[in-house]
Amino acid sequence: VRDVVRFADGLGWKTFSLVGHSLGANIALALSGSLPDCITRLVLIDSLGPSSTDPKDTPSTLAASLRWKPPPKTFYPTLEAAATRRSQGNVVGGHLDIAAARMLTARGTIQVTDNNGKPAHVWSYDPWAKQPSSFRFSEEAVLALIKGVKCPT
């Protein structure tokens, strides 16, 4: 949230619209609810709002985040092997059409050298983006942010 505010400040924007997808939608909601006079329009895609945690679970939530380590990268010998794997196991819980998997693989992987010195492909996302949140809002805090939004959504 702070990064978005600093970005807008750097551009000299006093007010602006926000569009956010998934985690970005949660960030946009938090910003809109906390600085409602800055946001003129808000679009949230694929988000039910920030995850909430009972405040008594804060120590274990923080501990899980601090102990988390990214899994080792999986090397695929070919783009086709990566696409096949992507089509078989989709995070949304199902099979992904191989043509769609090939498109995602073509733009979502990079070529590297594997641990044996052979060319391979790996997914290019930042694995730290999957780190569990260090802190989560309480349900009451999430509801307060939602109620703080003043712009059209």
Short mmCIF file of N, CA, C and O in Angstrom, two decimals, residues 38-120:
data_model
loop_
_atom_site.label_atom_id
_atom_site.label_comp_id
_atom_site.label_asym_id
_atom_site.label_seq_id
_atom_site.Cartn_x
_atom_site.Cartn_y
_atom_site.Cartn_z
N CYS A 38 -8.35 10.07 -1.88
CA CYS A 38 -7.37 10.00 -2.96
C CYS A 38 -7.86 9.16 -4.14
O CYS A 38 -7.35 9.30 -5.25
N ILE A 39 -8.80 8.28 -3.92
CA ILE A 39 -9.20 7.30 -4.93
C ILE A 39 -10.54 7.71 -5.54
O ILE A 39 -11.54 7.84 -4.85
N THR A 40 -10.53 7.92 -6.86
CA THR A 40 -11.74 8.35 -7.56
C THR A 40 -12.59 7.20 -8.08
O THR A 40 -13.80 7.32 -8.17
N ARG A 41 -11.95 6.11 -8.45
CA ARG A 41 -12.65 4.90 -8.92
C ARG A 41 -11.84 3.69 -8.51
O ARG A 41 -10.61 3.75 -8.44
N LEU A 42 -12.55 2.57 -8.30
CA LEU A 42 -11.88 1.37 -7.83
C LEU A 42 -12.44 0.15 -8.56
O LEU A 42 -13.65 -0.03 -8.61
N VAL A 43 -11.55 -0.66 -9.12
CA VAL A 43 -11.93 -1.91 -9.78
C VAL A 43 -11.14 -3.03 -9.10
O VAL A 43 -9.90 -2.98 -9.07
N LEU A 44 -11.85 -4.01 -8.56
CA LEU A 44 -11.23 -5.15 -7.89
C LEU A 44 -11.59 -6.41 -8.68
O LEU A 44 -12.77 -6.69 -8.88
N ILE A 45 -10.58 -7.16 -9.09
CA ILE A 45 -10.79 -8.37 -9.90
C ILE A 45 -10.26 -9.58 -9.14
O ILE A 45 -9.14 -9.56 -8.65
N ASP A 46 -11.07 -10.62 -9.06
CA ASP A 46 -10.68 -11.88 -8.41
C ASP A 46 -10.19 -11.67 -6.99
O ASP A 46 -9.12 -12.12 -6.60
N SER A 47 -11.00 -10.99 -6.20
CA SER A 47 -10.64 -10.78 -4.79
C SER A 47 -11.90 -10.76 -3.94
O SER A 47 -12.89 -10.15 -4.31
N LEU A 48 -11.81 -11.42 -2.81
CA LEU A 48 -12.88 -11.34 -1.82
C LEU A 48 -12.46 -10.46 -0.66
O LEU A 48 -13.10 -10.42 0.37
N GLY A 49 -11.36 -9.76 -0.83
CA GLY A 49 -10.81 -8.93 0.23
C GLY A 49 -9.64 -9.62 0.89
O GLY A 49 -9.39 -10.81 0.68
N PRO A 50 -8.89 -8.87 1.68
CA PRO A 50 -7.73 -9.44 2.34
C PRO A 50 -8.12 -10.60 3.26
O PRO A 50 -9.19 -10.58 3.87
N SER A 51 -7.25 -11.58 3.35
CA SER A 51 -7.48 -12.67 4.30
C SER A 51 -7.41 -12.12 5.71
O SER A 51 -6.62 -11.24 6.00
N SER A 52 -8.27 -12.65 6.55
CA SER A 52 -8.27 -12.19 7.93
C SER A 52 -7.83 -13.32 8.86
O SER A 52 -7.89 -14.50 8.50
N THR A 53 -7.37 -12.94 10.03
CA THR A 53 -6.91 -13.89 11.04
C THR A 53 -7.40 -13.41 12.39
O THR A 53 -7.42 -12.21 12.67
N ASP A 54 -7.79 -14.35 13.21
CA ASP A 54 -8.14 -14.02 14.59
C ASP A 54 -6.88 -13.44 15.25
O ASP A 54 -5.79 -14.02 15.12
N PRO A 55 -7.00 -12.32 15.93
CA PRO A 55 -5.81 -11.71 16.54
C PRO A 55 -5.00 -12.66 17.42
O PRO A 55 -3.78 -12.54 17.49
N LYS A 56 -5.63 -13.63 18.06
CA LYS A 56 -4.89 -14.56 18.91
C LYS A 56 -3.94 -15.44 18.10
O LYS A 56 -3.00 -16.02 18.64
N ASP A 57 -4.17 -15.54 16.78
CA ASP A 57 -3.31 -16.34 15.91
C ASP A 57 -2.13 -15.56 15.34
O ASP A 57 -1.34 -16.09 14.57
N THR A 58 -2.00 -14.29 15.72
CA THR A 58 -0.92 -13.45 15.19
C THR A 58 0.47 -14.05 15.40
O THR A 58 1.27 -14.09 14.46
N PRO A 59 0.81 -14.55 16.61
CA PRO A 59 2.15 -15.12 16.77
C PRO A 59 2.44 -16.29 15.84
O PRO A 59 3.51 -16.37 15.24
N SER A 60 1.48 -17.21 15.66
CA SER A 60 1.74 -18.36 14.79
C SER A 60 1.74 -17.94 13.32
O SER A 60 2.50 -18.51 12.52
N THR A 61 0.95 -16.94 12.95
CA THR A 61 0.95 -16.44 11.58
C THR A 61 2.31 -15.83 11.25
O THR A 61 2.90 -16.10 10.19
N LEU A 62 2.84 -15.03 12.16
CA LEU A 62 4.14 -14.42 11.95
C LEU A 62 5.23 -15.48 11.93
O LEU A 62 6.12 -15.46 11.08
N ALA A 63 5.15 -16.46 12.82
CA ALA A 63 6.16 -17.54 12.86
C ALA A 63 6.19 -18.31 11.54
O ALA A 63 7.27 -18.61 11.01
N ALA A 64 5.02 -18.64 11.01
CA ALA A 64 4.96 -19.38 9.74
C ALA A 64 5.60 -18.58 8.62
O ALA A 64 6.33 -19.13 7.78
N SER A 65 5.37 -17.28 8.60
CA SER A 65 5.97 -16.44 7.57
C SER A 65 7.48 -16.36 7.72
O SER A 65 8.22 -16.42 6.73
N LEU A 66 7.94 -16.22 8.94
CA LEU A 66 9.38 -16.10 9.17
C LEU A 66 10.14 -17.39 8.87
O LEU A 66 11.28 -17.36 8.45
N ARG A 67 9.48 -18.52 9.04
CA ARG A 67 10.13 -19.82 8.81
C ARG A 67 10.03 -20.28 7.36
O ARG A 67 10.73 -21.20 6.95
N TRP A 68 9.16 -19.66 6.58
CA TRP A 68 8.91 -20.11 5.21
C TRP A 68 10.15 -19.92 4.34
O TRP A 68 10.82 -18.89 4.40
N LYS A 69 10.42 -20.89 3.54
CA LYS A 69 11.50 -20.83 2.54
C LYS A 69 10.92 -21.23 1.20
O LYS A 69 10.10 -22.15 1.12
N PRO A 70 11.34 -20.59 0.12
CA PRO A 70 10.79 -20.98 -1.19
C PRO A 70 11.24 -22.39 -1.56
O PRO A 70 12.36 -22.80 -1.23
N PRO A 71 10.37 -23.13 -2.22
CA PRO A 71 10.77 -24.48 -2.66
C PRO A 71 11.83 -24.37 -3.75
O PRO A 71 11.93 -23.34 -4.43
N PRO A 72 12.62 -25.42 -3.94
CA PRO A 72 13.61 -25.39 -5.02
C PRO A 72 12.92 -25.30 -6.38
O PRO A 72 11.81 -25.80 -6.56
N LYS A 73 13.57 -24.64 -7.30
CA LYS A 73 13.01 -24.52 -8.66
C LYS A 73 12.95 -25.90 -9.32
O LYS A 73 13.85 -26.71 -9.13
N THR A 74 11.89 -26.11 -10.07
CA THR A 74 11.76 -27.32 -10.86
C THR A 74 12.27 -27.01 -12.27
O THR A 74 11.84 -26.03 -12.88
N PHE A 75 13.20 -27.82 -12.74
CA PHE A 75 13.75 -27.64 -14.08
C PHE A 75 12.99 -28.53 -15.06
O PHE A 75 12.74 -29.70 -14.79
N TYR A 76 12.62 -27.96 -16.21
CA TYR A 76 11.95 -28.70 -17.28
C TYR A 76 12.88 -28.73 -18.48
O TYR A 76 13.39 -27.68 -18.90
N PRO A 77 13.12 -29.91 -19.06
CA PRO A 77 14.07 -30.00 -20.17
C PRO A 77 13.61 -29.26 -21.43
O PRO A 77 14.43 -28.82 -22.22
N THR A 78 12.28 -29.12 -21.59
CA THR A 78 11.73 -28.44 -22.77
C THR A 78 10.53 -27.59 -22.35
O THR A 78 9.93 -27.81 -21.29
N LEU A 79 10.17 -26.67 -23.22
CA LEU A 79 8.94 -25.90 -22.99
C LEU A 79 7.73 -26.82 -22.98
O LEU A 79 6.80 -26.62 -22.21
N GLU A 80 7.75 -27.82 -23.85
CA GLU A 80 6.62 -28.74 -23.91
C GLU A 80 6.45 -29.50 -22.59
O GLU A 80 5.33 -29.72 -22.12
N ALA A 81 7.56 -29.90 -21.98
CA ALA A 81 7.48 -30.59 -20.69
C ALA A 81 6.88 -29.68 -19.61
O ALA A 81 6.06 -30.11 -18.80
N ALA A 82 7.27 -28.41 -19.63
CA ALA A 82 6.72 -27.45 -18.67
C ALA A 82 5.23 -27.23 -18.93
O ALA A 82 4.42 -27.16 -18.01
N ALA A 83 4.85 -27.12 -20.20
CA ALA A 83 3.44 -26.93 -20.55
C ALA A 83 2.60 -28.14 -20.15
O ALA A 83 1.49 -27.99 -19.63
N THR A 84 3.13 -29.32 -20.39
CA THR A 84 2.40 -30.54 -20.01
C THR A 84 2.17 -30.57 -18.50
O THR A 84 1.07 -30.86 -18.03
N ARG A 85 3.21 -30.24 -17.74
CA ARG A 85 3.07 -30.23 -16.28
C ARG A 85 2.06 -29.17 -15.85
O ARG A 85 1.24 -29.40 -14.97
N ARG A 86 2.10 -28.01 -16.45
CA ARG A 86 1.15 -26.94 -16.11
C ARG A 86 -0.28 -27.37 -16.42
O ARG A 86 -1.19 -27.09 -15.67
N SER A 87 -0.48 -28.09 -17.50
CA SER A 87 -1.83 -28.52 -17.86
C SER A 87 -2.37 -29.58 -16.90
O SER A 87 -3.57 -29.69 -16.70
N GLN A 88 -1.49 -30.35 -16.29
CA GLN A 88 -1.92 -31.44 -15.41
C GLN A 88 -2.29 -30.96 -14.01
O GLN A 88 -3.16 -31.53 -13.38
N GLY A 89 -1.62 -29.98 -13.53
CA GLY A 89 -1.87 -29.53 -12.16
C GLY A 89 -2.02 -28.04 -12.11
O GLY A 89 -1.05 -27.31 -12.14
N ASN A 90 -3.24 -27.59 -12.04
CA ASN A 90 -3.52 -26.17 -12.04
C ASN A 90 -3.91 -25.76 -10.62
O ASN A 90 -4.67 -26.46 -9.97
N VAL A 91 -3.41 -24.63 -10.16
CA VAL A 91 -3.68 -24.20 -8.79
C VAL A 91 -5.16 -23.97 -8.53
O VAL A 91 -5.59 -24.00 -7.39
N VAL A 92 -5.94 -23.74 -9.56
CA VAL A 92 -7.37 -23.55 -9.35
C VAL A 92 -8.11 -24.88 -9.27
O VAL A 92 -9.32 -24.91 -9.21
N GLY A 93 -7.37 -25.95 -9.26
CA GLY A 93 -7.97 -27.24 -8.98
C GLY A 93 -8.52 -27.98 -10.18
O GLY A 93 -9.62 -28.51 -10.15
N GLY A 94 -7.77 -28.04 -11.23
CA GLY A 94 -8.26 -28.80 -12.36
C GLY A 94 -7.29 -28.85 -13.50
O GLY A 94 -6.17 -28.38 -13.40
N HIS A 95 -7.74 -29.43 -14.55
CA HIS A 95 -6.96 -29.61 -15.76
C HIS A 95 -7.02 -28.32 -16.58
O HIS A 95 -8.05 -27.69 -16.68
N LEU A 96 -5.90 -27.93 -17.14
CA LEU A 96 -5.83 -26.76 -18.01
C LEU A 96 -5.58 -27.24 -19.43
O LEU A 96 -4.71 -28.09 -19.66
N ASP A 97 -6.33 -26.73 -20.37
CA ASP A 97 -6.15 -27.08 -21.77
C ASP A 97 -4.69 -26.90 -22.17
O ASP A 97 -4.06 -25.90 -21.82
N ILE A 98 -4.15 -27.85 -22.92
CA ILE A 98 -2.72 -27.82 -23.28
C ILE A 98 -2.37 -26.58 -24.10
O ILE A 98 -1.29 -26.02 -23.96
N ALA A 99 -3.29 -26.12 -24.95
CA ALA A 99 -3.01 -24.92 -25.74
C ALA A 99 -2.84 -23.70 -24.82
O ALA A 99 -1.93 -22.88 -25.01
N ALA A 100 -3.71 -23.59 -23.81
CA ALA A 100 -3.60 -22.49 -22.85
C ALA A 100 -2.32 -22.64 -22.03
O ALA A 100 -1.61 -21.66 -21.76
N ALA A 101 -2.00 -23.87 -21.66
CA ALA A 101 -0.77 -24.12 -20.89
C ALA A 101 0.46 -23.74 -21.70
O ALA A 101 1.43 -23.19 -21.15
N ARG A 102 0.45 -24.01 -23.01
CA ARG A 102 1.59 -23.63 -23.85
C ARG A 102 1.76 -22.12 -23.90
O ARG A 102 2.89 -21.62 -23.88
N MET A 103 0.65 -21.38 -23.98
CA MET A 103 0.74 -19.91 -24.01
C MET A 103 1.31 -19.39 -22.69
O MET A 103 2.19 -18.53 -22.69
N LEU A 104 0.82 -19.91 -21.57
CA LEU A 104 1.33 -19.48 -20.28
C LEU A 104 2.81 -19.82 -20.13
O LEU A 104 3.60 -19.02 -19.61
N THR A 105 3.19 -21.00 -20.60
CA THR A 105 4.57 -21.45 -20.50
C THR A 105 5.49 -20.61 -21.36
O THR A 105 6.60 -20.25 -20.94
N ALA A 106 5.06 -20.27 -22.56
CA ALA A 106 5.90 -19.49 -23.47
C ALA A 106 6.25 -18.13 -22.88
O ALA A 106 7.37 -17.64 -23.06
N ARG A 107 5.32 -17.53 -22.16
CA ARG A 107 5.62 -16.20 -21.62
C ARG A 107 5.98 -16.21 -20.13
O ARG A 107 6.40 -15.20 -19.61
N GLY A 108 5.82 -17.35 -19.47
CA GLY A 108 6.05 -17.40 -18.03
C GLY A 108 7.27 -18.18 -17.60
O GLY A 108 7.46 -18.41 -16.41
N THR A 109 8.09 -18.60 -18.57
CA THR A 109 9.30 -19.34 -18.21
C THR A 109 10.52 -18.64 -18.81
O THR A 109 10.40 -17.83 -19.73
N ILE A 110 11.67 -18.98 -18.26
CA ILE A 110 12.93 -18.50 -18.80
C ILE A 110 13.86 -19.69 -18.98
O ILE A 110 13.72 -20.71 -18.30
N GLN A 111 14.79 -19.55 -19.91
CA GLN A 111 15.76 -20.62 -20.12
C GLN A 111 16.95 -20.39 -19.20
O GLN A 111 17.45 -19.28 -19.06
N VAL A 112 17.36 -21.47 -18.55
CA VAL A 112 18.48 -21.44 -17.60
C VAL A 112 19.33 -22.68 -17.82
O VAL A 112 19.05 -23.50 -18.69
N THR A 113 20.33 -22.82 -17.01
CA THR A 113 21.14 -24.04 -16.99
C THR A 113 20.78 -24.80 -15.71
O THR A 113 20.78 -24.21 -14.62
N ASP A 114 20.46 -26.08 -15.83
CA ASP A 114 20.09 -26.85 -14.65
C ASP A 114 21.32 -27.21 -13.82
O ASP A 114 22.45 -26.82 -14.15
N ASN A 115 21.12 -27.96 -12.75
CA ASN A 115 22.21 -28.31 -11.84
C ASN A 115 23.26 -29.22 -12.48
O ASN A 115 24.35 -29.38 -11.92
N ASN A 116 22.95 -29.79 -13.63
CA ASN A 116 23.89 -30.66 -14.35
C ASN A 116 24.52 -29.95 -15.55
O ASN A 116 25.17 -30.58 -16.37
N GLY A 117 24.27 -28.63 -15.66
CA GLY A 117 24.86 -27.86 -16.75
C GLY A 117 24.11 -27.97 -18.07
O GLY A 117 24.62 -27.53 -19.10
N LYS A 118 22.91 -28.54 -18.05
CA LYS A 118 22.13 -28.69 -19.28
C LYS A 118 21.09 -27.58 -19.38
O LYS A 118 20.58 -27.09 -18.37
N PRO A 119 20.73 -27.19 -20.62
CA PRO A 119 19.69 -26.17 -20.79
C PRO A 119 18.36 -26.68 -20.23
O PRO A 119 18.03 -27.85 -20.36
N ALA A 120 17.63 -25.78 -19.60
CA ALA A 120 16.34 -26.13 -19.02
C ALA A 120 15.48 -24.88 -18.94
O ALA A 120 15.95 -23.77 -19.21
#
